[in-house]
Amino acid sequence: MASRADNIASNLSLANFSKATELKNRIWFTIGALIVFRFLSFVPLPGVNPLVLQDLYDTARGGILDLFNTFSGGSLERMSLIALGVMPYITASIVVQLAAALHPSLAALKKEGATGRQKLNQYTRYGTVFLCAIQGWFLASGLEAYAAQSGLQAVVQPGMMFRVGAVVSLVGGTMFLLWLGEQITSRGIGNGVSLIIMAGIVAQFPGFAANMFEGGRSGSISPVIIVGFVAMVVILILFICFMERAQRRLLIQYPKRATQRGGMQADRSHLPLKLNTAGVIPPIFASSLLLLPLTISQFAGNQVDTESTFGSAIVWLNQYLAHGQPIYMLLYAIGIIFFCFFYTAVVFNPEETSENLKKNGGFIPGIRPGKRTAEYLDYVLTRITVIGAIYLTLVCVIPEYMIAQTGIPLFLGGTSLLIVVNVTVDTISQIQSHLLAHQYGDLIKKAKLKGRMR
């Protein structure tokens, strides 16, 4: 059953879009910021020969590199200033949120409101710089090692100065992306970091689609497989849209109040609990945690002695945790399920919601206010989160397995589709909210004018 706000939003006319000046400015700012992001993905690191990079990347293509390249919008393939993308920031935020849930002092800091959140964001940025420095060092070292093995000299002057310059450039590029994402969130439309990830994925779609259809033309990919994957993508998009809109609505009743006619009327409303409360965060968190050790091991594997214990461990990581392998799929599924429950607990607090309902006089019929309401909310949320976790796992893991078996481009993976569809739906919802606010503003202005005429 649609809510009153949904009914109003469905009746919104796009004719009012031209009158919403603030909304247009926000959309243009978002588009401009994403264009800047795309321009930066073509700026190579200092000391790198961009003409040799494509051949060098083709020799190391496959597995986790393609996945990382997809999330970075092709920046890794071109070894640009933003080759690391925003994944170090996501990994750092995972660590900080886990620490805030487990460490008492950080948990107390989280409850301090805006000041505590600002302090936690500062810790997240420190962690981002640290992870960027580690990944940047291994990226620069691996680039030199790949060049030495393949005979393609992509680095003009290998050595310590190149590595230090690459680390500084990569850290600066990632931090600039974070700043750009914050500007999009505050002055544009949608979540800035999510939009940057989505823009990177969508930017790879034309090349991936061209390669897939070229494979069908040349005979390397069966036309039946191509038609099947296109049908699978359409079905997945419809299924994701349906599941993201699904919610469990709990009836909230308020005490009877006197009306103007002298009668008593009880107010009712609904508390919507989304089937997938965590949204797109669990697959992003799970993939980023797998990307960090795999990226380091893949680039470091060219410099270690494979006969040593450490070298054997690196070889084992690259072999058995490669993209499409059963152990990778298992860890990916476990990570998605874990972060579904973890992030849902972070986003929704049953005790706080129960207390707010009690203060406002609201209650769930048949459930006593206070502790019993909190237990009931936790009971319902846990069970719908199980369904949400199963849905996310199936959407993300099954297409990845099919891609690994058939060799279809990674853009068609469930994780990429989930990110694109979720961010698109969220952005459209925010646009509808701005149009709705603009429509209410016009109604208020008209009411004031009529009041003055009287």
CSV table of C-alpha atoms in Angstrom, one decimal:
chain,number,residue,atom,x,y,z
A,1,MET,CA,0.0,0.0,0.0
A,2,ALA,CA,1.5,3.3,-1.0
A,3,SER,CA,1.9,6.1,1.5
A,4,ARG,CA,0.5,9.6,1.2
A,5,ALA,CA,3.9,10.9,0.3
A,6,ASP,CA,4.3,8.3,-2.4
A,7,ASN,CA,1.0,9.2,-3.9
A,8,ILE,CA,1.9,12.9,-3.9
A,9,ALA,CA,5.3,12.2,-5.5
A,10,SER,CA,3.7,10.0,-8.2
A,11,ASN,CA,1.5,12.9,-9.2
A,12,LEU,CA,4.3,15.4,-9.5
A,13,SER,CA,4.6,17.0,-12.9
A,14,LEU,CA,7.9,17.5,-14.6
A,15,ALA,CA,6.6,20.9,-15.8
A,16,ASN,CA,7.5,22.2,-12.4
A,17,PHE,CA,11.1,21.2,-13.0
A,18,SER,CA,11.9,24.3,-15.0
A,19,LYS,CA,10.7,26.5,-12.1
A,20,ALA,CA,12.8,24.7,-9.5
A,21,THR,CA,16.0,26.8,-9.9
A,22,GLU,CA,17.8,25.4,-6.9
A,23,LEU,CA,17.2,21.8,-8.1
A,24,LYS,CA,18.6,22.7,-11.5
A,25,ASN,CA,21.7,24.3,-10.0
A,26,ARG,CA,22.3,21.2,-7.8
A,27,ILE,CA,22.0,18.9,-10.8
A,28,TRP,CA,24.3,21.0,-12.9
A,29,PHE,CA,26.8,21.1,-10.1
A,30,THR,CA,26.7,17.3,-9.8
A,31,ILE,CA,27.2,16.8,-13.5
A,32,GLY,CA,30.1,19.2,-13.4
A,33,ALA,CA,31.7,17.4,-10.5
A,34,LEU,CA,31.4,14.1,-12.2
A,35,ILE,CA,33.0,15.5,-15.4
A,36,VAL,CA,35.9,16.7,-13.3
A,37,PHE,CA,36.2,13.1,-11.9
A,38,ARG,CA,36.2,11.7,-15.4
A,39,PHE,CA,38.9,14.2,-16.6
A,40,LEU,CA,41.1,13.2,-13.6
A,41,SER,CA,40.9,9.5,-14.6
A,42,PHE,CA,42.9,10.3,-17.8
A,43,VAL,CA,45.7,12.2,-16.0
A,44,PRO,CA,48.6,9.7,-15.6
A,45,LEU,CA,51.0,9.5,-12.6
A,46,PRO,CA,54.2,11.6,-12.9
A,47,GLY,CA,57.1,9.5,-14.3
A,48,VAL,CA,54.8,7.0,-16.2
A,49,ASN,CA,54.8,6.6,-19.9
A,50,PRO,CA,51.1,6.4,-20.9
A,51,LEU,CA,51.8,4.9,-24.3
A,52,VAL,CA,53.2,1.7,-22.8
A,53,LEU,CA,50.6,1.4,-20.0
A,54,GLN,CA,47.9,-0.2,-22.2
A,55,ASP,CA,50.2,-3.0,-23.4
A,56,LEU,CA,51.5,-3.5,-19.8
A,57,TYR,CA,48.0,-3.7,-18.4
A,58,ASP,CA,46.9,-6.2,-21.1
A,59,THR,CA,49.7,-8.6,-20.0
A,60,ALA,CA,48.4,-8.4,-16.4
A,61,ARG,CA,44.7,-8.3,-17.2
A,62,GLY,CA,42.2,-10.6,-15.5
A,63,GLY,CA,40.9,-11.4,-12.1
A,64,ILE,CA,41.0,-8.8,-9.3
A,65,LEU,CA,42.6,-6.1,-11.5
A,66,ASP,CA,39.6,-5.9,-13.7
A,67,LEU,CA,37.3,-5.7,-10.7
A,68,PHE,CA,39.4,-2.9,-9.2
A,69,ASN,CA,39.6,-1.2,-12.6
A,70,THR,CA,35.8,-1.3,-12.9
A,71,PHE,CA,35.3,0.4,-9.6
A,72,SER,CA,37.9,3.1,-10.4
A,73,GLY,CA,36.3,3.9,-13.7
A,74,GLY,CA,39.3,2.7,-15.8
A,75,SER,CA,41.7,4.8,-13.7
A,76,LEU,CA,43.8,1.8,-12.8
A,77,GLU,CA,44.2,0.7,-16.4
A,78,ARG,CA,45.5,4.2,-17.3
A,79,MET,CA,47.4,4.5,-14.0
A,80,SER,CA,46.0,7.9,-13.3
A,81,LEU,CA,46.1,10.1,-10.3
A,82,ILE,CA,42.9,8.5,-8.9
A,83,ALA,CA,43.9,4.9,-9.7
A,84,LEU,CA,42.9,3.9,-6.2
A,85,GLY,CA,39.5,5.5,-6.4
A,86,VAL,CA,37.5,5.8,-3.1
A,87,MET,CA,38.0,2.2,-2.0
A,88,PRO,CA,40.7,3.1,0.6
A,89,TYR,CA,38.2,5.4,2.2
A,90,ILE,CA,35.5,2.7,2.2
A,91,THR,CA,37.9,0.3,3.8
A,92,ALA,CA,38.9,2.8,6.5
A,93,SER,CA,35.3,3.6,7.2
A,94,ILE,CA,34.7,-0.1,7.8
A,95,VAL,CA,37.5,-0.3,10.3
A,96,VAL,CA,36.3,2.8,12.2
A,97,GLN,CA,32.7,1.7,12.3
A,98,LEU,CA,33.7,-1.8,13.6
A,99,ALA,CA,35.9,-0.1,16.2
A,100,ALA,CA,33.1,2.2,17.2
A,101,ALA,CA,30.8,-0.8,17.7
A,102,LEU,CA,33.4,-2.7,19.8
A,103,HIS,CA,35.5,-0.1,21.6
A,104,PRO,CA,33.8,1.7,24.6
A,105,SER,CA,35.5,5.1,24.1
A,106,LEU,CA,34.7,5.2,20.4
A,107,ALA,CA,31.2,4.1,21.1
A,108,ALA,CA,30.7,6.9,23.6
A,109,LEU,CA,32.2,9.3,21.0
A,110,LYS,CA,29.7,8.2,18.5
A,111,LYS,CA,26.8,9.1,20.8
A,112,GLU,CA,28.0,12.7,21.2
A,113,GLY,CA,26.2,13.8,18.1
A,114,ALA,CA,27.7,16.0,15.4
A,115,THR,CA,30.9,16.5,17.3
A,116,GLY,CA,31.5,12.8,17.8
A,117,ARG,CA,30.7,12.1,14.1
A,118,GLN,CA,33.1,14.7,13.1
A,119,LYS,CA,35.8,13.2,15.2
A,120,LEU,CA,35.1,9.7,13.7
A,121,ASN,CA,35.2,11.1,10.2
A,122,GLN,CA,38.6,12.6,11.0
A,123,TYR,CA,39.9,9.2,12.1
A,124,THR,CA,38.5,7.7,8.9
A,125,ARG,CA,40.4,10.2,6.8
A,126,TYR,CA,43.6,9.4,8.8
A,127,GLY,CA,43.0,5.7,8.0
A,128,THR,CA,42.4,6.6,4.3
A,129,VAL,CA,45.7,8.3,4.0
A,130,PHE,CA,47.5,5.3,5.7
A,131,LEU,CA,45.8,2.8,3.4
A,132,CYS,CA,46.4,4.9,0.3
A,133,ALA,CA,50.1,5.1,1.2
A,134,ILE,CA,50.4,1.3,1.6
A,135,GLN,CA,48.5,0.6,-1.6
A,136,GLY,CA,50.3,3.3,-3.5
A,137,TRP,CA,53.7,1.9,-2.6
A,138,PHE,CA,52.8,-1.6,-3.7
A,139,LEU,CA,51.2,-0.2,-6.8
A,140,ALA,CA,54.3,1.7,-7.8
A,141,SER,CA,56.6,-1.2,-6.9
A,142,GLY,CA,54.4,-3.7,-8.8
A,143,LEU,CA,54.4,-1.4,-11.8
A,144,GLU,CA,58.2,-1.4,-11.9
A,145,ALA,CA,58.3,-5.2,-11.4
A,146,TYR,CA,55.8,-5.8,-14.2
A,147,ALA,CA,57.8,-3.6,-16.5
A,148,ALA,CA,61.0,-5.4,-15.7
A,149,GLN,CA,59.4,-8.9,-16.3
A,150,SER,CA,57.6,-8.0,-19.5
A,151,GLY,CA,60.3,-5.8,-21.0
A,152,LEU,CA,57.9,-2.9,-21.3
A,153,GLN,CA,59.4,0.1,-19.6
A,154,ALA,CA,56.3,2.0,-18.4
A,155,VAL,CA,58.3,3.9,-15.7
A,156,VAL,CA,60.6,6.5,-17.2
A,157,GLN,CA,63.0,6.5,-14.2
A,158,PRO,CA,62.4,3.7,-11.8
A,159,GLY,CA,63.6,4.2,-8.2
A,160,MET,CA,62.8,5.7,-4.9
A,161,MET,CA,61.9,9.1,-6.2
A,162,PHE,CA,59.3,7.6,-8.5
A,163,ARG,CA,57.7,5.5,-5.7
A,164,VAL,CA,57.6,8.5,-3.3
A,165,GLY,CA,56.1,10.7,-6.1
A,166,ALA,CA,53.5,8.0,-7.0
A,167,VAL,CA,52.5,7.6,-3.3
A,168,VAL,CA,52.1,11.3,-2.8
A,169,SER,CA,50.1,11.7,-6.1
A,170,LEU,CA,47.8,8.7,-5.3
A,171,VAL,CA,47.1,9.9,-1.8
A,172,GLY,CA,46.3,13.4,-3.1
A,173,GLY,CA,44.1,12.0,-5.8
A,174,THR,CA,42.0,9.9,-3.4
A,175,MET,CA,41.7,12.7,-0.9
A,176,PHE,CA,40.6,15.1,-3.7
A,177,LEU,CA,37.9,12.5,-4.7
A,178,LEU,CA,36.6,12.5,-1.1
A,179,TRP,CA,36.5,16.3,-1.1
A,180,LEU,CA,34.6,16.2,-4.4
A,181,GLY,CA,32.2,13.6,-3.0
A,182,GLU,CA,31.5,15.8,0.0
A,183,GLN,CA,30.8,18.8,-2.3
A,184,ILE,CA,28.3,16.7,-4.3
A,185,THR,CA,26.5,15.6,-1.1
A,186,SER,CA,26.2,19.1,0.3
A,187,ARG,CA,25.7,21.2,-2.9
A,188,GLY,CA,24.5,18.6,-5.4
A,189,ILE,CA,22.1,15.7,-5.6
A,190,GLY,CA,22.6,12.3,-4.0
A,191,ASN,CA,25.5,10.8,-2.0
A,192,GLY,CA,28.8,12.0,-3.5
A,193,VAL,CA,30.9,8.9,-2.9
A,194,SER,CA,28.2,6.6,-4.2
A,195,LEU,CA,27.8,8.7,-7.3
A,196,ILE,CA,31.5,8.7,-8.0
A,197,ILE,CA,31.6,4.9,-7.8
A,198,MET,CA,28.5,4.6,-10.0
A,199,ALA,CA,30.0,7.0,-12.6
A,200,GLY,CA,33.1,4.9,-12.7
A,201,ILE,CA,31.1,1.8,-13.4
A,202,VAL,CA,28.8,3.4,-16.0
A,203,ALA,CA,31.8,4.9,-17.8
A,204,GLN,CA,33.1,1.3,-18.5
A,205,PHE,CA,29.8,0.1,-19.9
A,206,PRO,CA,30.3,1.2,-23.6
A,207,GLY,CA,33.7,-0.5,-23.8
A,208,PHE,CA,32.4,-3.7,-22.0
A,209,ALA,CA,29.3,-3.8,-24.3
A,210,ALA,CA,31.4,-3.3,-27.4
A,211,ASN,CA,33.8,-6.2,-26.3
A,212,MET,CA,30.9,-8.5,-25.6
A,213,PHE,CA,29.2,-7.9,-29.0
A,214,GLU,CA,32.5,-8.1,-30.8
A,215,GLY,CA,33.1,-11.5,-29.2
A,216,GLY,CA,29.7,-12.5,-30.5
A,217,ARG,CA,30.5,-11.3,-34.0
A,218,SER,CA,33.9,-13.0,-34.0
A,219,GLY,CA,32.4,-16.3,-32.6
A,220,SER,CA,34.4,-16.3,-29.3
A,221,ILE,CA,31.1,-15.8,-27.4
A,222,SER,CA,28.0,-17.7,-28.3
A,223,PRO,CA,25.0,-15.5,-29.3
A,224,VAL,CA,22.8,-17.6,-27.0
A,225,ILE,CA,25.1,-16.6,-24.0
A,226,ILE,CA,24.9,-13.0,-25.0
A,227,VAL,CA,21.0,-13.1,-25.2
A,228,GLY,CA,20.9,-14.9,-22.0
A,229,PHE,CA,23.1,-12.4,-20.2
A,230,VAL,CA,21.1,-9.5,-21.5
A,231,ALA,CA,17.9,-11.1,-20.3
A,232,MET,CA,19.5,-11.8,-17.0
A,233,VAL,CA,20.5,-8.1,-16.6
A,234,VAL,CA,17.0,-6.9,-17.4
A,235,ILE,CA,15.5,-9.4,-14.9
A,236,LEU,CA,18.1,-8.5,-12.2
A,237,ILE,CA,17.3,-4.8,-12.6
A,238,LEU,CA,13.6,-5.4,-12.2
A,239,PHE,CA,14.2,-7.7,-9.3
A,240,ILE,CA,16.6,-5.2,-7.6
A,241,CYS,CA,14.1,-2.4,-8.0
A,242,PHE,CA,11.3,-4.5,-6.5
A,243,MET,CA,13.3,-5.7,-3.5
A,244,GLU,CA,14.7,-2.2,-2.8
A,245,ARG,CA,11.2,-0.8,-2.6
A,246,ALA,CA,9.9,-3.7,-0.5
A,247,GLN,CA,9.3,-2.8,3.2
A,248,ARG,CA,7.5,-4.1,6.3
A,249,ARG,CA,5.2,-1.4,7.6
A,250,LEU,CA,4.4,-1.6,11.3
A,251,LEU,CA,1.1,0.1,12.4
A,252,ILE,CA,1.7,2.9,15.0
A,253,GLN,CA,-1.3,4.1,16.9
A,254,TYR,CA,-1.5,7.3,19.0
A,255,PRO,CA,-4.0,8.1,21.8
A,256,LYS,CA,-7.4,9.5,20.9
A,257,ARG,CA,-7.6,13.2,20.6
A,258,ALA,CA,-10.5,15.6,20.7
A,259,THR,CA,-11.7,16.9,17.3
A,260,GLN,CA,-13.3,20.3,16.4
A,261,ARG,CA,-16.7,18.6,16.4
A,262,GLY,CA,-16.3,17.4,20.0
A,263,GLY,CA,-15.6,13.7,19.0
A,264,MET,CA,-12.6,11.6,19.7
A,265,GLN,CA,-10.3,10.4,17.0
A,266,ALA,CA,-7.3,8.1,17.1
A,267,ASP,CA,-4.3,9.0,14.9
A,268,ARG,CA,-2.5,6.2,13.0
A,269,SER,CA,0.7,6.0,11.1
A,270,HIS,CA,3.2,3.5,9.9
A,271,LEU,CA,6.8,2.7,10.7
A,272,PRO,CA,8.4,1.5,7.4
A,273,LEU,CA,11.2,-1.1,7.8
A,274,LYS,CA,13.0,-1.7,4.5
A,275,LEU,CA,13.7,-5.2,3.5
A,276,ASN,CA,17.2,-4.2,2.7
A,277,THR,CA,18.0,-1.6,5.3
A,278,ALA,CA,21.8,-1.7,4.6
A,279,GLY,CA,21.3,-0.8,0.9
A,280,VAL,CA,24.3,-1.1,-1.3
A,281,ILE,CA,26.9,-0.9,1.6
A,282,PRO,CA,27.4,-4.7,2.3
A,283,PRO,CA,28.7,-5.7,-1.2
A,284,ILE,CA,30.8,-2.5,-1.4
A,285,PHE,CA,32.3,-3.2,2.1
A,286,ALA,CA,32.8,-6.9,1.3
A,287,SER,CA,34.5,-6.3,-2.0
A,288,SER,CA,36.7,-3.5,-0.7
A,289,LEU,CA,37.9,-5.8,2.1
A,290,LEU,CA,38.8,-8.5,-0.5
A,291,LEU,CA,40.4,-5.9,-2.8
A,292,LEU,CA,42.9,-4.6,-0.2
A,293,PRO,CA,44.9,-7.8,0.4
A,294,LEU,CA,44.4,-9.1,-3.1
A,295,THR,CA,45.7,-5.9,-4.7
A,296,ILE,CA,48.8,-5.9,-2.4
A,297,SER,CA,49.5,-9.6,-3.0
A,298,GLN,CA,49.0,-9.4,-6.8
A,299,PHE,CA,51.4,-6.5,-7.1
A,300,ALA,CA,53.9,-7.8,-4.5
A,301,GLY,CA,53.9,-11.3,-6.0
A,302,ASN,CA,56.3,-10.2,-8.7
A,303,GLN,CA,59.0,-9.2,-6.2
A,304,VAL,CA,59.0,-12.0,-3.7
A,305,ASP,CA,60.9,-15.3,-3.7
A,306,THR,CA,58.3,-18.0,-4.4
A,307,GLU,CA,60.4,-20.6,-2.6
A,308,SER,CA,60.0,-18.8,0.8
A,309,THR,CA,57.1,-19.1,3.1
A,310,PHE,CA,55.9,-15.6,2.5
A,311,GLY,CA,56.3,-16.1,-1.2
A,312,SER,CA,54.2,-19.3,-1.1
A,313,ALA,CA,51.5,-17.5,0.8
A,314,ILE,CA,51.4,-14.7,-1.8
A,315,VAL,CA,51.1,-17.3,-4.6
A,316,TRP,CA,48.4,-19.1,-2.7
A,317,LEU,CA,46.4,-15.8,-2.2
A,318,ASN,CA,46.7,-15.0,-5.9
A,319,GLN,CA,45.7,-18.5,-7.0
A,320,TYR,CA,42.9,-19.5,-4.6
A,321,LEU,CA,41.4,-16.1,-3.8
A,322,ALA,CA,41.3,-14.9,-7.4
A,323,HIS,CA,38.1,-13.6,-8.8
A,324,GLY,CA,35.6,-16.4,-9.6
A,325,GLN,CA,37.3,-19.0,-7.4
A,326,PRO,CA,35.1,-20.9,-4.8
A,327,ILE,CA,37.0,-19.6,-1.8
A,328,TYR,CA,36.6,-16.0,-3.1
A,329,MET,CA,32.9,-16.6,-3.6
A,330,LEU,CA,32.5,-18.0,-0.2
A,331,LEU,CA,34.3,-15.2,1.6
A,332,TYR,CA,32.4,-12.6,-0.5
A,333,ALA,CA,29.1,-14.2,0.5
A,334,ILE,CA,30.1,-14.3,4.2
A,335,GLY,CA,31.2,-10.7,4.0
A,336,ILE,CA,27.9,-9.6,2.5
A,337,ILE,CA,25.8,-11.4,5.1
A,338,PHE,CA,28.0,-10.1,8.0
A,339,PHE,CA,27.8,-6.5,6.8
A,340,CYS,CA,24.1,-6.7,6.2
A,341,PHE,CA,23.5,-7.4,9.9
A,342,PHE,CA,26.3,-5.1,11.1
A,343,TYR,CA,25.3,-2.0,9.0
A,344,THR,CA,21.6,-2.6,9.8
A,345,ALA,CA,22.4,-2.5,13.5
A,346,VAL,CA,24.4,0.7,12.9
A,347,VAL,CA,21.7,2.5,10.9
A,348,PHE,CA,18.6,1.4,12.9
A,349,ASN,CA,18.6,1.4,16.8
A,350,PRO,CA,15.4,-0.4,18.1
A,351,GLU,CA,15.9,1.1,21.6
A,352,GLU,CA,16.1,4.7,20.4
A,353,THR,CA,13.1,4.2,18.1
A,354,SER,CA,11.1,2.7,20.9
A,355,GLU,CA,12.0,5.6,23.2
A,356,ASN,CA,11.0,8.2,20.6
A,357,LEU,CA,7.6,6.4,20.1
A,358,LYS,CA,7.1,6.4,23.8
A,359,LYS,CA,7.8,10.1,24.2
A,360,ASN,CA,5.4,11.0,21.4
A,361,GLY,CA,2.7,8.7,22.8
A,362,GLY,CA,2.8,6.2,20.0
A,363,PHE,CA,2.6,2.4,20.4
A,364,ILE,CA,2.3,-0.7,18.4
A,365,PRO,CA,-1.1,-2.4,18.9
A,366,GLY,CA,-0.7,-5.4,21.2
A,367,ILE,CA,2.9,-4.5,22.2
A,368,ARG,CA,3.7,-2.6,25.5
A,369,PRO,CA,5.7,0.6,25.0
A,370,GLY,CA,9.3,0.7,26.1
A,371,LYS,CA,11.5,-2.5,26.3
A,372,ARG,CA,8.8,-4.8,24.8
A,373,THR,CA,8.5,-2.5,21.8
A,374,ALA,CA,12.3,-2.5,21.3
A,375,GLU,CA,12.4,-6.3,21.5
A,376,TYR,CA,9.6,-6.5,19.0
A,377,LEU,CA,11.3,-4.1,16.6
A,378,ASP,CA,14.5,-6.1,16.9
A,379,TYR,CA,12.6,-9.3,16.3
A,380,VAL,CA,11.0,-8.0,13.1
A,381,LEU,CA,14.2,-6.3,11.8
A,382,THR,CA,16.3,-9.4,12.3
A,383,ARG,CA,13.9,-11.6,10.3
A,384,ILE,CA,13.5,-9.2,7.4
A,385,THR,CA,17.3,-8.7,7.4
A,386,VAL,CA,17.7,-12.4,6.8
A,387,ILE,CA,15.7,-12.1,3.7
A,388,GLY,CA,17.6,-9.0,2.6
A,389,ALA,CA,20.9,-10.7,3.2
A,390,ILE,CA,19.9,-13.7,1.1
A,391,TYR,CA,18.7,-11.4,-1.6
A,392,LEU,CA,22.0,-9.4,-1.7
A,393,THR,CA,24.0,-12.6,-1.7
A,394,LEU,CA,22.1,-14.2,-4.6
A,395,VAL,CA,22.2,-11.0,-6.6
A,396,CYS,CA,26.0,-10.5,-6.1
A,397,VAL,CA,27.4,-14.0,-6.1
A,398,ILE,CA,25.4,-15.9,-8.7
A,399,PRO,CA,26.1,-13.4,-11.6
A,400,GLU,CA,29.8,-13.3,-10.5
A,401,TYR,CA,30.0,-17.1,-10.8
A,402,MET,CA,28.4,-17.1,-14.2
A,403,ILE,CA,30.8,-14.3,-15.4
A,404,ALA,CA,33.8,-16.3,-14.2
A,405,GLN,CA,32.6,-19.4,-16.1
A,406,THR,CA,31.7,-17.6,-19.3
A,407,GLY,CA,34.2,-14.7,-19.4
A,408,ILE,CA,31.5,-12.0,-19.9
A,409,PRO,CA,32.8,-8.4,-18.8
A,410,LEU,CA,32.6,-7.6,-15.1
A,411,PHE,CA,30.2,-4.7,-15.6
A,412,LEU,CA,27.3,-7.2,-15.9
A,413,GLY,CA,28.1,-8.5,-12.4
A,414,GLY,CA,25.5,-8.3,-9.7
A,415,THR,CA,27.5,-6.0,-7.5
A,416,SER,CA,27.9,-3.4,-10.3
A,417,LEU,CA,24.3,-3.6,-11.2
A,418,LEU,CA,23.2,-3.3,-7.5
A,419,ILE,CA,25.4,-0.2,-7.1
A,420,VAL,CA,24.1,1.4,-10.3
A,421,VAL,CA,20.4,0.7,-9.6
A,422,ASN,CA,20.5,1.7,-5.9
A,423,VAL,CA,22.3,5.0,-6.5
A,424,THR,CA,20.0,5.8,-9.4
A,425,VAL,CA,16.9,5.1,-7.4
A,426,ASP,CA,18.2,7.1,-4.5
A,427,THR,CA,19.1,10.1,-6.7
A,428,ILE,CA,15.7,10.0,-8.3
A,429,SER,CA,14.1,9.9,-4.9
A,430,GLN,CA,16.0,13.0,-3.8
A,431,ILE,CA,15.0,14.8,-7.0
A,432,GLN,CA,11.4,13.9,-6.3
A,433,SER,CA,11.8,15.2,-2.7
A,434,HIS,CA,13.1,18.6,-4.0
A,435,LEU,CA,10.3,18.8,-6.5
A,436,LEU,CA,7.8,18.0,-3.7
A,437,ALA,CA,9.3,20.6,-1.5
A,438,HIS,CA,9.1,23.2,-4.3
A,439,GLN,CA,5.5,22.3,-4.9
A,440,TYR,CA,4.7,22.7,-1.2
A,441,GLY,CA,6.5,26.1,-1.3
A,442,ASP,CA,4.3,27.3,-4.1
A,443,LEU,CA,1.2,26.2,-2.2
A,444,ILE,CA,2.3,28.1,0.9
A,445,LYS,CA,3.0,31.2,-1.2
A,446,LYS,CA,-0.4,31.1,-2.8
A,447,ALA,CA,-2.1,30.6,0.6
A,448,LYS,CA,-0.3,33.7,1.9
A,449,LEU,CA,-1.3,35.8,-1.1
A,450,LYS,CA,-5.0,34.8,-0.6
A,451,GLY,CA,-4.8,35.6,3.1
A,452,ARG,CA,-3.5,39.1,2.3
A,453,MET,CA,-6.2,39.7,-0.3
A,454,ARG,CA,-8.8,39.0,2.3
